[in-house]
Amino acid sequence: MEIPDTPDTKIAKSPPPLPPTTQEPDPKRLKMSTTTTSDDEETASATNGTKKQRYKRRKIAIFFAYCGVGYQGMQKNPGAKTIEGDLEEALFHSGAVPEQDRGNPKRYDWARSARTDKGVSAVGQVVSGRFYIDPPGLVERLNRILPAQIRIFGYKRVTASFNSKKFCDRRRYVYLIPVFALDPSCHRDRESVLASLGSGNELVKCLECSERGRKVAGVMGKRSFEAKSTIVQSDVSSNNGESGNVIKEHNLTSELEEVTDSSVQNEVTEVDKVNVEKIPLEERRFCYGEEEKGRFNRILKHYVGSHNFHNFTTRTKAEDPSARRYIVSFHANTVVNVEGIDFVKCEVVGQSFMLHQIRKMIGMAVAVMRNCASESLIETALRKDVSINVPTAPEVGLYLDECLFASYNQKWKDSHEELSMKAYEEEAEEFKMKFIYSHIASTEREEGVVALWLHSLNHRNYPDLRGCNVEMIEGMSLKVDNNTDNTDAKSASVEKNGDAEIQSAKD
């Protein structure tokens, strides 16, 4: 139908319209959208005349586990080897993520339930997104691509609005701490051993590991040090029963060389064995019995509830609302034996956790259990107006046990599957024992990570563990330098200026 020309529509010197058969096509129809969806792909396929079957994306929650050794944590970080980085690549190569979405997780609604730090493992980690789950066999394809230390258990269909981070109510973590770490007389620092001489309750020098950055010549070190002479103190009673220091002086060469003569090592070791044999067996052997269990659980209970954990993390100020976290439960009722080493299983459940929070809570609890700090110091550390330096336990014993979705399961129980680890319990237990538990035990046996950390758990590195007078810190903040090398000077300055009164904690 022709439209008559009017004075309003007529344009001067305008060319006549082209016939319908020769009219130029709309240029916008030639451009391909950079955000194609499955519907766009199906349309393009139909236009090309191909009969290749197309699949629709589905919103799913993926359950998997991993051993964190060798990884810089869960969250993807440019230039670092992370769990997310390997998992995203595996999803692409398995066909779950198309080419145009590779490296752009926002395109498929990627979300994780929990972030784990460097070296921390997980048994019940959950991620969610929109993926191609067909053809069948996605789990098998992912496990063939991923390394053995990352295992996909399965996936479950979820609602379109599901987000594994926002819909996760609680997270349960487990920390395996060796039983010997709770023994006050095990792996003590040099200052404590020297201070115990003549007290009637002498501590035995640790012969199983070297102290932090120091080697005991003739006992632990296989190489001699560059020095003229070294004095070795056995800190034990002599053979005639008199208490005192047995001092041996050995001339050492100026160059580092292998110690070929083991007579010195045997002599010092034999003297230490004499002292150990003089201690009754019931006093030497520490057992995590009912009394020790009750005390440790009482210590951990201080963390339960809503508190300000600004002292139990890094780079978070006390005034920051994110410093306030809610702990549902924290207990240590089980002892597990892994490759001949007894571990106490510490389980903590909370809504969410900050960086290093669990490791610092364990570090403070172990310091109290070993009589390096008073139990009341935990309540002091949870105060908003106090800033202290809290020790951080090694990361090797920590792993994410499970992510809980109680509210989601209750709301969608009639139309969707329950999100839990119940269907993967056997597979998860097998993976945990084969990769996570064995790694924790072998690392402690070969490297002594926890043992070396215990040597640094002293008042020289952490002067705040001595305790503060609560009346003196009312309305003020005791600031401590995070650099432990300067803690002595910092503590001396605090005492000199009268900003805090530091008292020695009784064993």
XYZ file of C-alpha atoms in Angstrom:
507
model
C 0.000 0.000 0.000
C 1.479 3.335 -1.115
C 1.563 6.276 1.224
C 0.781 9.580 -0.491
C 3.338 12.313 -0.238
C 2.455 15.211 2.003
C 4.313 18.432 2.727
C 5.403 16.947 6.085
C 6.808 13.730 4.713
C 8.255 14.914 1.431
C 12.071 15.342 1.487
C 13.842 17.386 -1.112
C 15.920 15.476 -3.652
C 15.341 12.140 -1.868
C 15.860 9.073 -4.062
C 12.822 6.958 -4.789
C 12.440 3.856 -2.605
C 13.881 0.640 -3.938
C 11.566 -2.147 -5.013
C 10.943 -4.830 -2.388
C 13.108 -7.335 -4.242
C 16.138 -5.021 -4.383
C 15.792 -3.293 -0.980
C 18.937 -3.480 1.218
C 18.575 -5.684 4.314
C 18.667 -4.269 7.786
C 22.383 -4.218 8.793
C 21.524 -5.096 12.426
C 20.400 -8.546 11.364
C 23.907 -9.385 10.193
C 25.510 -8.780 13.580
C 25.906 -11.699 15.989
C 25.195 -11.010 19.633
C 28.104 -11.526 21.976
C 25.752 -12.862 24.646
C 24.206 -15.769 22.805
C 22.030 -18.144 24.737
C 20.932 -21.697 24.086
C 17.894 -20.376 22.173
C 20.152 -18.282 19.929
C 22.323 -21.324 19.247
C 19.271 -23.404 18.342
C 18.077 -20.682 15.909
C 21.500 -20.450 14.293
C 21.627 -24.212 13.960
C 18.214 -24.301 12.285
C 19.248 -21.506 9.893
C 22.360 -23.400 8.821
C 20.282 -26.463 8.167
C 22.249 -28.679 10.582
C 20.534 -31.377 12.575
C 22.974 -31.357 15.529
C 21.116 -31.906 18.790
C 21.129 -28.954 21.135
C 20.806 -29.140 24.912
C 19.403 -26.659 27.364
C 21.312 -25.291 30.310
C 20.171 -26.353 33.747
C 20.710 -24.709 37.113
C 22.508 -27.268 39.268
C 24.513 -27.535 42.514
C 27.745 -29.542 42.221
C 29.075 -31.443 45.257
C 32.798 -32.139 45.293
C 35.887 -32.528 47.481
C 39.546 -31.618 47.164
C 42.877 -31.781 48.947
C 44.244 -28.253 49.171
C 47.952 -29.097 49.055
C 49.658 -27.277 46.193
C 46.771 -24.839 45.692
C 46.511 -21.175 46.669
C 42.994 -21.583 47.995
C 39.547 -22.120 46.506
C 38.764 -18.726 44.960
C 40.106 -17.985 41.501
C 43.057 -15.604 41.561
C 44.922 -14.463 38.422
C 48.408 -15.918 38.284
C 47.790 -18.451 41.082
C 46.901 -22.124 40.985
C 43.453 -22.425 42.547
C 40.705 -25.015 42.817
C 38.241 -22.788 40.965
C 40.660 -22.301 38.092
C 41.030 -26.040 37.504
C 37.312 -26.662 37.974
C 36.271 -23.973 35.473
C 38.606 -25.400 32.848
C 37.264 -28.895 33.476
C 33.692 -27.656 33.054
C 34.617 -26.149 29.700
C 36.452 -29.205 28.374
C 33.610 -31.481 29.505
C 31.076 -29.497 27.496
C 29.232 -27.966 30.453
C 30.341 -24.432 29.526
C 30.301 -23.139 25.915
C 33.248 -21.492 24.215
C 31.854 -17.950 24.440
C 31.468 -18.260 28.241
C 34.926 -19.662 28.927
C 36.754 -17.613 31.552
C 33.649 -15.553 32.350
C 31.843 -17.287 35.230
C 29.281 -14.504 35.568
C 27.795 -15.621 32.284
C 26.647 -18.894 33.838
C 25.764 -17.621 37.356
C 28.780 -19.117 39.094
C 28.726 -19.152 42.921
C 30.628 -20.999 45.645
C 29.386 -21.924 49.121
C 32.661 -21.315 50.946
C 36.153 -19.990 50.356
C 39.092 -21.916 51.729
C 42.572 -20.547 52.352
C 45.847 -21.756 50.937
C 46.472 -25.420 51.749
C 43.005 -25.949 53.270
C 41.018 -28.954 52.021
C 37.294 -29.639 51.656
C 35.031 -32.686 51.759
C 31.619 -31.075 51.182
C 32.203 -28.057 48.958
C 29.298 -26.857 46.772
C 29.236 -24.619 43.688
C 26.268 -23.665 41.544
C 25.629 -22.390 38.030
C 23.853 -22.901 34.716
C 25.534 -25.741 32.856
C 24.898 -28.213 30.058
C 24.381 -31.496 31.880
C 23.595 -33.491 28.714
C 24.631 -35.819 27.260
C 24.684 -38.075 30.340
C 27.998 -38.709 32.072
C 29.000 -35.194 33.122
C 30.407 -36.365 36.480
C 32.544 -39.035 34.814
C 33.856 -36.567 32.236
C 34.800 -34.065 34.929
C 36.634 -36.649 37.046
C 38.624 -37.822 34.005
C 39.801 -34.260 33.353
C 40.456 -33.141 36.937
C 43.474 -34.307 38.967
C 43.014 -37.112 41.490
C 43.008 -34.707 44.442
C 39.782 -33.096 43.173
C 36.769 -35.412 43.113
C 33.272 -34.618 41.818
C 30.615 -36.577 43.727
C 27.536 -35.493 41.787
C 25.066 -32.708 41.136
C 21.426 -31.889 41.890
C 18.896 -29.733 40.079
C 17.987 -26.540 41.935
C 15.660 -23.585 41.468
C 16.466 -20.905 38.887
C 17.214 -18.354 41.617
C 19.468 -20.652 43.646
C 22.860 -19.309 44.719
C 25.134 -21.653 46.653
C 26.682 -18.769 48.615
C 23.509 -16.877 49.560
C 21.390 -19.969 50.236
C 23.991 -21.665 52.469
C 22.790 -21.333 56.080
C 25.765 -22.793 57.899
C 29.188 -24.208 57.254
C 30.889 -26.930 59.251
C 34.674 -27.058 59.465
C 36.897 -29.646 61.122
C 40.390 -29.102 62.494
C 42.541 -32.114 63.346
C 44.956 -31.172 66.115
C 47.481 -33.779 67.317
C 46.858 -34.941 70.868
C 50.414 -34.074 71.867
C 49.712 -30.416 71.025
C 47.413 -30.242 74.066
C 50.118 -31.611 76.370
C 51.672 -28.668 78.283
C 55.021 -30.451 78.632
C 55.391 -31.481 74.969
C 57.428 -29.468 72.454
C 58.125 -26.617 74.853
C 60.217 -23.642 73.882
C 63.791 -23.187 75.115
C 62.926 -20.451 77.594
C 60.375 -22.641 79.365
C 62.824 -25.521 79.611
C 65.510 -23.323 81.102
C 63.057 -21.689 83.516
C 61.927 -25.091 84.800
C 65.387 -26.063 86.064
C 65.502 -26.460 89.816
C 61.736 -26.144 90.192
C 61.235 -29.819 90.964
C 59.150 -30.189 87.800
C 61.828 -29.939 85.130
C 60.826 -30.112 81.485
C 62.702 -32.420 79.153
C 64.367 -30.900 76.129
C 62.592 -31.714 72.875
C 64.682 -34.180 70.882
C 62.104 -34.765 68.134
C 62.341 -31.450 66.333
C 64.456 -28.343 66.216
C 63.285 -25.092 67.672
C 62.078 -22.375 65.381
C 65.023 -21.576 63.138
C 67.518 -23.128 65.554
C 69.253 -26.477 65.642
C 70.596 -28.115 68.769
C 74.181 -29.038 67.894
C 74.972 -32.689 68.501
C 71.318 -33.570 69.013
C 69.161 -32.451 66.118
C 71.533 -30.925 63.570
C 73.339 -33.079 61.040
C 75.512 -30.115 60.109
C 77.699 -28.012 62.360
C 77.349 -24.255 62.499
C 79.841 -21.615 61.501
C 81.196 -20.709 64.917
C 84.201 -21.237 67.119
C 82.445 -23.109 69.862
C 78.953 -24.057 70.908
C 77.597 -24.817 74.353
C 75.003 -27.556 74.531
C 72.811 -27.712 77.601
C 70.993 -30.932 78.293
C 68.799 -29.329 80.991
C 68.644 -32.647 82.855
C 69.810 -34.103 86.125
C 73.220 -35.718 86.308
C 73.776 -39.428 86.904
C 74.482 -38.923 90.603
C 71.015 -37.513 91.121
C 72.060 -33.901 91.562
C 69.942 -31.461 89.633
C 71.843 -29.127 87.373
C 72.977 -28.402 83.868
C 75.232 -30.833 82.055
C 77.247 -28.578 79.791
C 79.261 -29.863 76.877
C 81.542 -27.641 74.820
C 82.521 -28.729 71.358
C 84.902 -27.043 69.004
C 83.327 -26.560 65.584
C 85.030 -25.730 62.335
C 84.381 -22.443 60.584
C 82.910 -24.155 57.515
C 79.707 -26.185 57.309
C 80.502 -29.874 57.092
C 78.856 -33.169 57.872
C 79.314 -34.402 61.423
C 81.092 -37.716 61.058
C 81.656 -38.445 64.722
C 78.326 -39.351 66.368
C 79.762 -39.812 69.855
C 78.594 -36.371 70.969
C 75.079 -37.045 69.756
C 74.975 -40.423 71.474
C 76.330 -38.968 74.720
C 73.761 -36.184 74.943
C 70.968 -38.493 73.881
C 71.865 -41.049 76.544
C 71.846 -38.360 79.249
C 68.419 -37.191 78.099
C 67.188 -40.781 78.154
C 68.313 -41.116 81.762
C 66.246 -38.077 82.690
C 63.197 -39.360 80.814
C 63.415 -42.727 82.536
C 63.387 -41.017 85.938
C 59.951 -39.511 85.205
C 57.052 -41.850 86.086
C 55.221 -43.227 83.055
C 51.864 -41.850 84.126
C 53.368 -38.361 84.247
C 55.093 -38.650 80.870
C 52.168 -40.039 78.885
C 49.466 -37.501 78.064
C 46.011 -38.875 77.429
C 42.995 -37.013 76.079
C 40.708 -38.395 78.754
C 37.447 -37.147 80.162
C 39.096 -34.452 82.271
C 41.131 -33.081 79.374
C 38.142 -33.352 77.053
C 35.936 -31.419 79.461
C 38.481 -28.654 79.858
C 39.127 -28.301 76.117
C 35.399 -28.213 75.324
C 34.930 -25.576 78.011
C 37.620 -23.476 76.356
C 36.057 -23.844 72.908
C 32.628 -22.931 74.254
C 33.799 -19.352 74.794
C 33.553 -18.836 71.019
C 29.912 -19.967 70.754
C 27.411 -17.193 70.106
C 27.650 -13.812 68.433
C 30.982 -12.055 69.043
C 33.331 -9.541 67.507
C 36.179 -11.606 66.022
C 38.337 -8.711 64.807
C 41.300 -10.149 66.756
C 40.850 -13.513 65.034
C 41.345 -12.326 61.468
C 43.495 -9.932 59.440
C 42.745 -6.586 57.797
C 39.383 -6.232 59.544
C 38.799 -3.425 62.043
C 36.700 -3.788 65.156
C 34.248 -1.173 63.872
C 33.628 -3.147 60.685
C 30.204 -4.862 60.861
C 31.671 -7.912 59.099
C 33.843 -8.581 62.166
C 30.789 -9.788 64.073
C 30.135 -13.483 63.417
C 27.850 -16.105 64.896
C 29.205 -19.500 65.990
C 26.538 -22.189 66.389
C 28.660 -24.875 68.068
C 32.294 -25.733 68.760
C 33.350 -29.023 70.368
C 36.118 -31.647 70.365
C 34.691 -34.989 71.488
C 36.368 -37.456 69.127
C 39.894 -38.821 68.844
C 40.908 -40.385 65.522
C 44.077 -42.345 64.808
C 45.641 -41.745 61.410
C 48.789 -43.660 60.503
C 49.738 -44.114 64.151
C 49.139 -40.493 65.223
C 46.223 -39.555 67.487
C 44.296 -36.439 66.503
C 41.529 -34.573 68.319
C 38.680 -33.771 65.930
C 37.536 -30.185 66.544
C 34.209 -29.418 64.827
C 32.938 -25.863 64.484
C 29.637 -24.807 62.888
C 28.952 -21.184 62.005
C 27.074 -19.020 59.585
C 30.262 -17.784 57.935
C 33.936 -17.348 58.768
C 36.593 -14.748 58.049
C 40.141 -15.194 56.839
C 42.201 -17.273 59.319
C 39.374 -17.094 61.888
C 39.179 -20.815 62.654
C 42.953 -21.235 62.720
C 43.292 -18.347 65.174
C 40.503 -19.708 67.382
C 42.326 -23.043 67.510
C 45.641 -21.282 68.160
C 44.258 -19.400 71.153
C 42.523 -22.504 72.528
C 45.731 -24.552 72.282
C 47.680 -21.769 74.030
C 45.192 -21.849 76.907
C 45.263 -25.647 77.039
C 49.077 -25.603 77.232
C 48.959 -23.032 80.079
C 50.557 -20.350 77.904
C 47.551 -18.096 78.446
C 44.701 -17.808 80.898
C 41.215 -18.888 79.915
C 39.847 -15.422 80.582
C 42.053 -14.055 77.790
C 39.617 -15.481 75.217
C 36.819 -13.282 76.534
C 39.218 -10.336 76.475
C 40.166 -11.040 72.853
C 36.486 -11.014 71.871
C 36.056 -7.470 73.140
C 35.650 -4.710 70.601
C 37.865 -2.223 72.449
C 40.881 -4.537 72.809
C 43.414 -5.418 70.119
C 45.853 -8.261 70.776
C 48.048 -10.574 68.722
C 46.486 -14.053 68.506
C 48.556 -17.067 67.351
C 47.500 -18.809 64.133
C 47.498 -22.609 63.974
C 48.923 -24.302 60.830
C 46.566 -24.671 57.885
C 47.306 -28.336 57.211
C 44.809 -29.684 59.771
C 41.795 -27.652 58.599
C 39.176 -28.777 56.095
C 35.612 -27.852 55.117
C 33.376 -30.728 56.169
C 29.954 -29.736 54.815
C 27.807 -26.835 53.634
C 24.258 -26.849 55.028
C 21.111 -25.612 53.255
C 18.406 -26.101 55.892
C 16.133 -23.195 54.865
C 16.277 -24.060 51.179
C 15.527 -27.723 51.817
C 12.568 -26.833 53.998
C 11.086 -24.436 51.448
C 11.522 -26.589 48.342
C 11.254 -30.075 49.823
C 8.126 -30.895 47.792
C 9.502 -29.999 44.362
C 13.299 -30.333 44.495
C 15.905 -32.731 45.815
C 17.428 -32.217 49.245
C 20.823 -30.538 49.130
C 23.057 -32.548 51.451
C 25.965 -34.987 51.470
C 23.824 -37.968 52.465
C 23.935 -39.530 49.021
C 27.738 -39.222 48.858
C 28.729 -40.209 52.413
C 30.637 -43.386 51.509
C 32.481 -41.809 48.586
C 33.313 -38.721 50.638
C 34.624 -40.803 53.541
C 36.856 -42.781 51.209
C 38.263 -39.618 49.646
C 38.788 -38.028 53.056
C 40.808 -40.933 54.416
C 42.824 -41.436 51.220
C 43.784 -37.844 50.493
C 43.033 -35.433 53.346
C 43.692 -37.465 56.503
C 46.732 -39.208 55.053
C 48.177 -35.860 53.986
C 47.658 -34.355 57.454
C 49.338 -37.327 59.169
C 52.232 -37.658 56.719
C 52.956 -33.921 56.848
C 53.115 -33.969 60.623
C 55.256 -37.098 60.703
C 57.734 -35.942 58.041
C 57.828 -32.177 58.585
C 56.528 -31.726 62.139
C 54.479 -28.671 61.208
C 52.449 -28.545 64.416
C 55.452 -29.453 66.562
C 57.495 -26.569 65.163
C 54.560 -24.219 65.628
C 54.312 -25.216 69.286
C 57.910 -24.086 69.824
C 56.916 -20.597 68.667
C 53.910 -20.525 70.994
C 55.598 -18.625 73.808
C 55.555 -15.261 75.526
C 58.551 -14.065 73.562
C 56.650 -14.226 70.262
C 53.226 -13.504 71.755
C 53.640 -11.266 74.829
C 49.875 -10.690 74.985
C 49.409 -14.311 76.062
C 50.665 -13.308 79.505
C 47.303 -11.702 80.106
C 46.139 -8.171 80.846
C 44.450 -6.622 83.808
C 40.868 -6.080 82.688
C 40.529 -2.891 84.721
C 43.575 -1.423 83.016
C 42.250 -2.017 79.473
C 38.786 -0.590 80.111
C 38.080 1.775 77.242
C 41.533 1.477 75.677
C 43.220 -0.666 73.076
C 46.404 -2.668 73.536
C 47.996 -2.570 70.107
C 50.589 -5.190 69.253
C 52.850 -5.274 66.224
C 52.115 -8.255 63.992
C 55.836 -8.709 63.413
C 56.817 -11.167 66.110
C 60.474 -10.215 65.778
C 59.697 -6.822 67.339
C 57.307 -8.016 70.034
C 59.913 -7.850 72.799
C 60.647 -4.196 72.109
C 56.955 -3.443 71.776
C 56.125 -5.134 75.049
C 58.940 -3.308 76.835
C 57.641 0.007 75.513
C 54.138 -0.768 76.721
C 55.374 -1.643 80.197
C 57.550 1.467 80.356
C 54.785 3.844 79.393
C 52.344 2.254 81.787
C 49.751 1.563 79.072
C 49.143 -1.965 80.319
C 50.051 -4.148 83.237
C 51.418 -7.502 82.095
C 51.402 -10.339 84.583
C 52.982 -13.762 84.283
C 50.501 -16.567 83.779
C 50.814 -19.413 86.220
C 51.390 -22.915 84.831
